[in-house]
Each structure stands twice: as C-alpha cells, then as structure tokens.
Short mmCIF file of C-alpha atoms in Angstrom, two decimals:
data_model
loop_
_atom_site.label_atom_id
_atom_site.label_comp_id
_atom_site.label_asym_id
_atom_site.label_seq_id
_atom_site.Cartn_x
_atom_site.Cartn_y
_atom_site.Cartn_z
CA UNK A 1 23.17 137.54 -92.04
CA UNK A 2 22.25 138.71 -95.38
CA UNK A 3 19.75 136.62 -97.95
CA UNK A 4 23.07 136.56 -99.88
CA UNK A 5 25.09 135.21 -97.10
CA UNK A 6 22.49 132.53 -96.03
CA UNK A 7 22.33 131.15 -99.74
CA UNK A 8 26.06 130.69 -99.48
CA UNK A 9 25.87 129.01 -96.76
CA UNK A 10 22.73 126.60 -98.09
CA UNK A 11 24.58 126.07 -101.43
CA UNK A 12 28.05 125.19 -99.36
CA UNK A 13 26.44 123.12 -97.13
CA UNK A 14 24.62 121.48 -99.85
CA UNK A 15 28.06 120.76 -101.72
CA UNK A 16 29.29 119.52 -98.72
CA UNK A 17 26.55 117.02 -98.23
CA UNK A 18 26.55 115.72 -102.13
CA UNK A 19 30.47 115.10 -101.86
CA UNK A 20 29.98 112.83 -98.54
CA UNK A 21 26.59 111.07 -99.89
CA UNK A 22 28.85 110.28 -102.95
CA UNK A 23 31.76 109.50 -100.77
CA UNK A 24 29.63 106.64 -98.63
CA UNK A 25 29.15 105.23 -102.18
CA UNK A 26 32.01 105.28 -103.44
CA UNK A 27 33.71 103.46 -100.04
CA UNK A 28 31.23 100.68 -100.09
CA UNK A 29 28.78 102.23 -96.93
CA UNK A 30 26.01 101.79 -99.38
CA UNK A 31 24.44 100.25 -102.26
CA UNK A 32 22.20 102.10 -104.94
CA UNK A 33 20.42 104.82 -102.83
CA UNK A 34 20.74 103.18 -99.74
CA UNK A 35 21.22 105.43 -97.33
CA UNK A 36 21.48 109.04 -96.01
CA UNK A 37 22.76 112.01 -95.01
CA UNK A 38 22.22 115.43 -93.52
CA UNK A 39 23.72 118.87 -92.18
CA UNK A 40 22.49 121.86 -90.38
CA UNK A 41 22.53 125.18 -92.18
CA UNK A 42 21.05 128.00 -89.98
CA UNK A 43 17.65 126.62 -88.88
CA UNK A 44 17.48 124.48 -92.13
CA UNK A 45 18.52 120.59 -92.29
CA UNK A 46 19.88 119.54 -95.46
CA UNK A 47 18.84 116.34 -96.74
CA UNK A 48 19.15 114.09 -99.69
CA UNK A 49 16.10 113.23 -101.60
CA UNK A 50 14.94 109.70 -101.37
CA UNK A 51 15.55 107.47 -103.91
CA UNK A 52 18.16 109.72 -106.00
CA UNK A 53 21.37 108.22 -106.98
CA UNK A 54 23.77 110.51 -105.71
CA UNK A 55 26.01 111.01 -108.68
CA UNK A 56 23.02 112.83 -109.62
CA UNK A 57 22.49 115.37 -107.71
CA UNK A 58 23.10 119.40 -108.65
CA UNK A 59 22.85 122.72 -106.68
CA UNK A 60 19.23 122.96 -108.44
CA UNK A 61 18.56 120.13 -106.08
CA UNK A 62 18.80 120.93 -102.69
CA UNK A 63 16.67 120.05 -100.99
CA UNK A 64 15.94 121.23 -97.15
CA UNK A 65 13.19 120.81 -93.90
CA UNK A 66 12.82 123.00 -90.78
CA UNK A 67 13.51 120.75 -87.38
CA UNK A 68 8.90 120.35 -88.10
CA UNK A 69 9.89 118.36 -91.02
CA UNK A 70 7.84 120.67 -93.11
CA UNK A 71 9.45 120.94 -96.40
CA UNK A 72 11.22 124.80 -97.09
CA UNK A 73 13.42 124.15 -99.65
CA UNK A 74 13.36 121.97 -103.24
CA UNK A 75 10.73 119.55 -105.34
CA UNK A 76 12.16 116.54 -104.73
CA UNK A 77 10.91 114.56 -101.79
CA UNK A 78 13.32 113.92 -98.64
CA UNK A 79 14.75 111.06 -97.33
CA UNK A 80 12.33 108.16 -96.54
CA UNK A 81 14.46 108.22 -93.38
CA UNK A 82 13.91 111.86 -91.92
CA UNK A 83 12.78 111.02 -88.83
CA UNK A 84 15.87 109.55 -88.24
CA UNK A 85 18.19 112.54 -88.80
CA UNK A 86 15.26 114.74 -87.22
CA UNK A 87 15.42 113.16 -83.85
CA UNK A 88 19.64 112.99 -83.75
CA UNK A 89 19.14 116.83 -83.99
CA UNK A 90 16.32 117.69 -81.53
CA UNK A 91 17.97 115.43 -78.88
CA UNK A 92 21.61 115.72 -79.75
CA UNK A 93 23.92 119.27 -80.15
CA UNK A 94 24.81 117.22 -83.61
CA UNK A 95 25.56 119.26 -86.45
CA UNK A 96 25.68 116.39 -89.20
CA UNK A 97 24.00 112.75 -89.79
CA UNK A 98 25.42 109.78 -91.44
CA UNK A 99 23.06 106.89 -91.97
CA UNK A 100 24.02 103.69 -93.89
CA UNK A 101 23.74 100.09 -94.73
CA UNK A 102 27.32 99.59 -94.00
CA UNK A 103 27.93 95.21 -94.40
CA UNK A 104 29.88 94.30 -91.63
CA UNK A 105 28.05 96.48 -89.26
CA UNK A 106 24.66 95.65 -90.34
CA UNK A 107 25.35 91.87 -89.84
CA UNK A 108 26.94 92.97 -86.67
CA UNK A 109 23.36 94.26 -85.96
CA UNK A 110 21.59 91.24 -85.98
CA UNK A 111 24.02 89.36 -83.69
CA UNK A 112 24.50 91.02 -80.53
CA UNK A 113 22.92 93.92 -78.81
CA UNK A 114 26.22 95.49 -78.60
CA UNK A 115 28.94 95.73 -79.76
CA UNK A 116 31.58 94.40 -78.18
CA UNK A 117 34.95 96.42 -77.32
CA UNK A 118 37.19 94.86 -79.50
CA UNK A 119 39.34 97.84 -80.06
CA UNK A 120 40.34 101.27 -78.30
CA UNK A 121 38.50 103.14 -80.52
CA UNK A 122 35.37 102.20 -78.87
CA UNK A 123 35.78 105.05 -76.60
CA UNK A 124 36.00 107.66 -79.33
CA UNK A 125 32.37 107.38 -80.10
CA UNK A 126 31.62 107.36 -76.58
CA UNK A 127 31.26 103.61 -74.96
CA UNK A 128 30.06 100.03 -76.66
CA UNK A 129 28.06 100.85 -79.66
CA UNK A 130 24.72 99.67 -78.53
CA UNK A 131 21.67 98.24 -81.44
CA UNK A 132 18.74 99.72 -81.37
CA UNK A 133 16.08 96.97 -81.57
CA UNK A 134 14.68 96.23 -84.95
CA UNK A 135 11.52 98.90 -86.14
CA UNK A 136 9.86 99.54 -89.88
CA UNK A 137 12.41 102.19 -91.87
CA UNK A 138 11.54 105.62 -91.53
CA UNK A 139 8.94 104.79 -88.53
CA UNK A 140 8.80 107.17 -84.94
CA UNK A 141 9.20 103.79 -83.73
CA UNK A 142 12.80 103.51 -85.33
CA UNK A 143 13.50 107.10 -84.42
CA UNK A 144 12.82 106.42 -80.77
CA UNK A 145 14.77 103.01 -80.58
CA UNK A 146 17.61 105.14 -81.82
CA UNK A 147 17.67 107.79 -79.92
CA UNK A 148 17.56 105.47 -76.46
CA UNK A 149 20.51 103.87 -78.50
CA UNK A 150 22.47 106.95 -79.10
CA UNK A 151 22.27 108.22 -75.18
CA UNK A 152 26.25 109.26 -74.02
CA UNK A 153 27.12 107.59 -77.38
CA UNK A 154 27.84 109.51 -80.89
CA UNK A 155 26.86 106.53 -83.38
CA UNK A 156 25.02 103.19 -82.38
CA UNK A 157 23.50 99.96 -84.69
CA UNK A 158 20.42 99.76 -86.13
CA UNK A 159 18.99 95.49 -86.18
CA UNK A 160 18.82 94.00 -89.25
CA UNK A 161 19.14 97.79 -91.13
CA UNK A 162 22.47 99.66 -90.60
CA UNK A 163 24.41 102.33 -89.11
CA UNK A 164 23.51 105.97 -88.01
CA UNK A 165 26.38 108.27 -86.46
CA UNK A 166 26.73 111.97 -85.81
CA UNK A 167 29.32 114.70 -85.55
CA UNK A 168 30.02 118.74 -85.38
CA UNK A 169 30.80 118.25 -88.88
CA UNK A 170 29.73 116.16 -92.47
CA UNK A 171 33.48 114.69 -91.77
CA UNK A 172 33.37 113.60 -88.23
CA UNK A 173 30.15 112.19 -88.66
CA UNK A 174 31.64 110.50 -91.71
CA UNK A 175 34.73 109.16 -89.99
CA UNK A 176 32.61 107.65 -87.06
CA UNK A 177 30.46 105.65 -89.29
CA UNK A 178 33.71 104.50 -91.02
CA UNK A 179 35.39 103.86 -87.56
CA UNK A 180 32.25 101.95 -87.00
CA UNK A 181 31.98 99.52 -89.74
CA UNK A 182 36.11 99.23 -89.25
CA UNK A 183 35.31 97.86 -86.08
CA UNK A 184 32.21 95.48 -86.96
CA UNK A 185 34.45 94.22 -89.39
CA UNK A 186 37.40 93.22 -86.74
CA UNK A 187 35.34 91.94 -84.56
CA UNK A 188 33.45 89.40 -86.78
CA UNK A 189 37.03 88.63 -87.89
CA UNK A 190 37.87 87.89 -84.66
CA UNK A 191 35.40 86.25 -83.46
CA UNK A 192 35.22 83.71 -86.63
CA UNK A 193 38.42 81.90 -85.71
CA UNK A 194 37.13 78.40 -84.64
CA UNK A 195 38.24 77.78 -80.71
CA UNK A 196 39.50 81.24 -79.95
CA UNK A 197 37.55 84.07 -77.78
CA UNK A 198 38.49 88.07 -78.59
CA UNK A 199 40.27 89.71 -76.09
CA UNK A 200 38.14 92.57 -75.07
CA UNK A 201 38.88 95.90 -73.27
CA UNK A 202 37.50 96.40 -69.98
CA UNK A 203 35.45 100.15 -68.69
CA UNK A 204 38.60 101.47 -67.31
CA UNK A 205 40.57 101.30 -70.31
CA UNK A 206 38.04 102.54 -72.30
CA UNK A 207 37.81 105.60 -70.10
CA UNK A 208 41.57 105.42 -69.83
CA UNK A 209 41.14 106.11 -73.88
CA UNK A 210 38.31 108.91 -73.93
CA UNK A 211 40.48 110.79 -71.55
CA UNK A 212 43.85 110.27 -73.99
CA UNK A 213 41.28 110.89 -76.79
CA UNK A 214 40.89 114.93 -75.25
CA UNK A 215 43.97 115.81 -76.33
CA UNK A 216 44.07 113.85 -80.21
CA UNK A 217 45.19 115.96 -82.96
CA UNK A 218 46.51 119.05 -83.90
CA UNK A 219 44.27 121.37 -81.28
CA UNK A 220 44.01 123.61 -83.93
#
C-alpha cells in the first residue's frame, strides 16, 4: 500500500467514524460527549477525542493509537475510555467499537446481571447479553469485566454506565448497540405491567434463531 493509499484509507475511516459518533447523538445513544467510538484502519485504531462534541469534529482531527495505546496520529487527546475499545480488539477479530450511555440499557444494567431473552434477536448478538460488574470509567478493571462479559457474545452491559458492542463494520457495530437498547427497552416495558411475568425464549430457540440468522440478508 502506498503512503497515498493508507491516508485514504485513515481519512475514510475517519469520516466513517465522525458520521456514526454523530449518528449515536443524533438517535438519543448519548448525551453531550458521552460516549465512544472506534475503527481499525491498517494497524491504526481510530478514536474520538475525549470530551469533543462531535458536531465538531474535521479531517484535521483525527485522531489515532497503535493496539500499545501510544498515540500516532493527532493533538487532541483520545477517548477517556480507550482501554475499552483496546481490549474488544486484542481479544476479539472486531473491526469496529460502539460504546454508549444508551437509557434503557443502562438502567437495564443496574437491574439484572443479564439480560433476559425477551426477544429473538437475542441470538443475533450471540446469547443473553450479560453486565459486566460495575468498575471506575476508563479503568483495566472495566476493560477486564468487559471482556469476561463479551466471551461468545458481540455486545454485553456495562452496571450503572452503558453499552459497548462490536462488529466487522462502524454499521454492524452500530446496529447491535441499537438492537441492544431496542431490547432493554421491551423488556423493562414488559416487565413493568403490574401482575404479569414476560414470556421468555428458552436456549433452543435461541439457537434455533442463530442458525436461521446464517442465512439473513441479501448474501451479497
């Protein structure tokens, strides 16, 4: 790959990431700067810079870390979350991180210790959602309660915090935190109505699901 050819793909990739940092804001996923996301370019991770409202961001601020964290790219300061998306990628084949305060899901968080399968689309993110147990933001600690959290599973809870989720893309890993918070939502829904227990789906129709789930989509 040329220089020319890996800027391309850093300045894409960076595009990419502004339009779904935006997007998390503009669908209610987060408030102020809340928040996070990331992408692989090359051997680069794109991040967004703590504490910068998105709509503010510009191709002059990209801002990028090696898997080391060590800083290689921009002057603005990453995520207070990094080793967050750091761990999803050294532990995970992910190629894109979604972190958020979503509502629904984060009071979801501080309820159960999973989430319960309320809905078929449980099995697209790879079982019950679990919660990783409550640690200080942007701690190892946190980092290693999620990723015991994530195991077999593409997105999981974090206690009294949020949502992380990851994907081969900026838009899967999108659409699973969205699925997510969709699902948080039902269930507290659900489970509000006074005298009445949720119906919820057992192992074998979740598997019954994933294996349906194969064959979603175009296959294109």
């Amino acid at each position: 790959m040329t220089d020319a050819e890996r800027q391309e793909t850093i300045d894409r990739a960076w595009r990419d990431l502004v339009a779904t940092a935006r997007r998390t804001a503009a669908e209610g996923l987060v408030v102020g700067t809340s928040g996070n996301v990331s992408v692989r370019a090359g051997d680069l991770v794109l991040v967004t810079p703590s504490g910068v409202p998105y709509d503010r961001l510009t191709s002059e601020d990209t801002v990028a870390v090696d898997l080391d964290g060590h800083q290689i790219l921009g002057d603005l300061k990453p995520t207070s979350e990094l080793p967050l998306h750091l761990e999803v990628y050294r532990g995970t084949s992910a190629r894109a991180v979604v972190h958020t305060h979503a509502v629904h899901a984060t009071a979801v968080s501080t309820l159960v210790p999973t989430l319960p399968p309320i809905h078929y689309m449980t099995a697209a993110l790879g079982g019950p959602v679990r919660v990783a147990p409550y640690a200080l933001y942007g701690s190892d600690e946190l980092a290693a309660a999620m990723r015991a959290a994530l195991e077999d599973r593409t997105a999981c809870l974090l206690q009294n915090h949020g949502t992380i989720a990851h994907g081969d893309t900026l838009d899967q890993a999108y659409d699973r935190t969205a699925q997510l918070e969709w699902m948080c939502r039902l269930w507290l829904t659900a489970s509000s109505v006074p005298g009445r227990t949720p119906t919820l789906l057992s192992g074998a129709q979740l598997a019954e699901v994933g294996e349906k789930l194969r064959g979603y989509g175009q296959g294109r």
